[in-house]
């Protein structure tokens, strides 16, 4: 059976953060955003995230910057090397967001930056903007 992307209702979202508590808050926030969500995948670091991206359809990735094993920046670097960043958009979600850091991430292909904590409305706007959807 060949499944067209258009046949899947809702977004498949990957949350990458080493804190289980933060991931739980992000899941709750996304569910309150008023978007159709097909599935929310979770990873504790960039290495796990890359494995999930390789094996699942992911519409958008929300990743923390600082994590053990593989940071969000290292994950983006890997995705940039193999062209995955062009297919699967990445949004960084962090408390750390100097202009220099954000500019560096954007230059590597990151589509947006969200400062923690963020509202459901902000997540909705970012998802619709990054994925080019109308409200």
Coordinates of C-alpha atoms in Angstrom, one line a residue, residues 13-58:
X13 CA 6.0 16.2 15.0
X14 CA 9.3 15.3 16.6
X15 CA 10.2 16.8 20.0
X16 CA 13.9 16.5 20.9
X17 CA 14.9 17.4 24.5
X18 CA 16.8 15.6 27.1
X19 CA 14.3 16.6 29.8
X20 CA 11.3 14.3 30.0
X21 CA 9.4 17.0 31.9
X22 CA 10.1 19.6 29.1
X23 CA 8.9 17.1 26.5
X24 CA 5.7 16.5 28.5
X25 CA 5.1 20.3 28.7
X26 CA 5.8 20.6 24.9
X27 CA 3.3 17.7 24.1
X28 CA 0.6 19.4 26.2
X29 CA 1.4 22.8 24.6
X30 CA 1.2 21.3 21.1
X31 CA -2.1 19.6 21.9
X32 CA -3.5 22.9 23.1
X33 CA -2.4 24.7 19.8
X34 CA -5.6 23.7 18.0
X35 CA -3.9 21.8 15.1
X36 CA -4.6 18.4 13.8
X37 CA -1.7 16.2 15.1
X38 CA -1.2 12.7 13.7
X39 CA 1.6 11.7 16.0
X40 CA 4.2 13.2 18.4
X41 CA 7.5 11.5 18.4
X42 CA 10.0 12.1 21.2
X43 CA 13.8 11.8 21.4
X44 CA 16.2 12.6 24.3
X45 CA 19.0 13.7 22.0
X46 CA 20.0 14.4 18.5
X47 CA 21.2 10.8 17.8
X48 CA 17.8 9.3 18.7
X49 CA 16.1 12.1 16.7
X50 CA 18.1 11.2 13.6
X51 CA 17.1 7.5 13.9
X52 CA 13.4 8.6 14.2
X53 CA 13.7 10.9 11.2
X54 CA 15.3 8.1 9.1
X55 CA 12.5 5.7 10.0
X56 CA 9.3 7.8 10.1
X57 CA 7.6 10.6 8.3
X58 CA 8.2 13.7 10.3

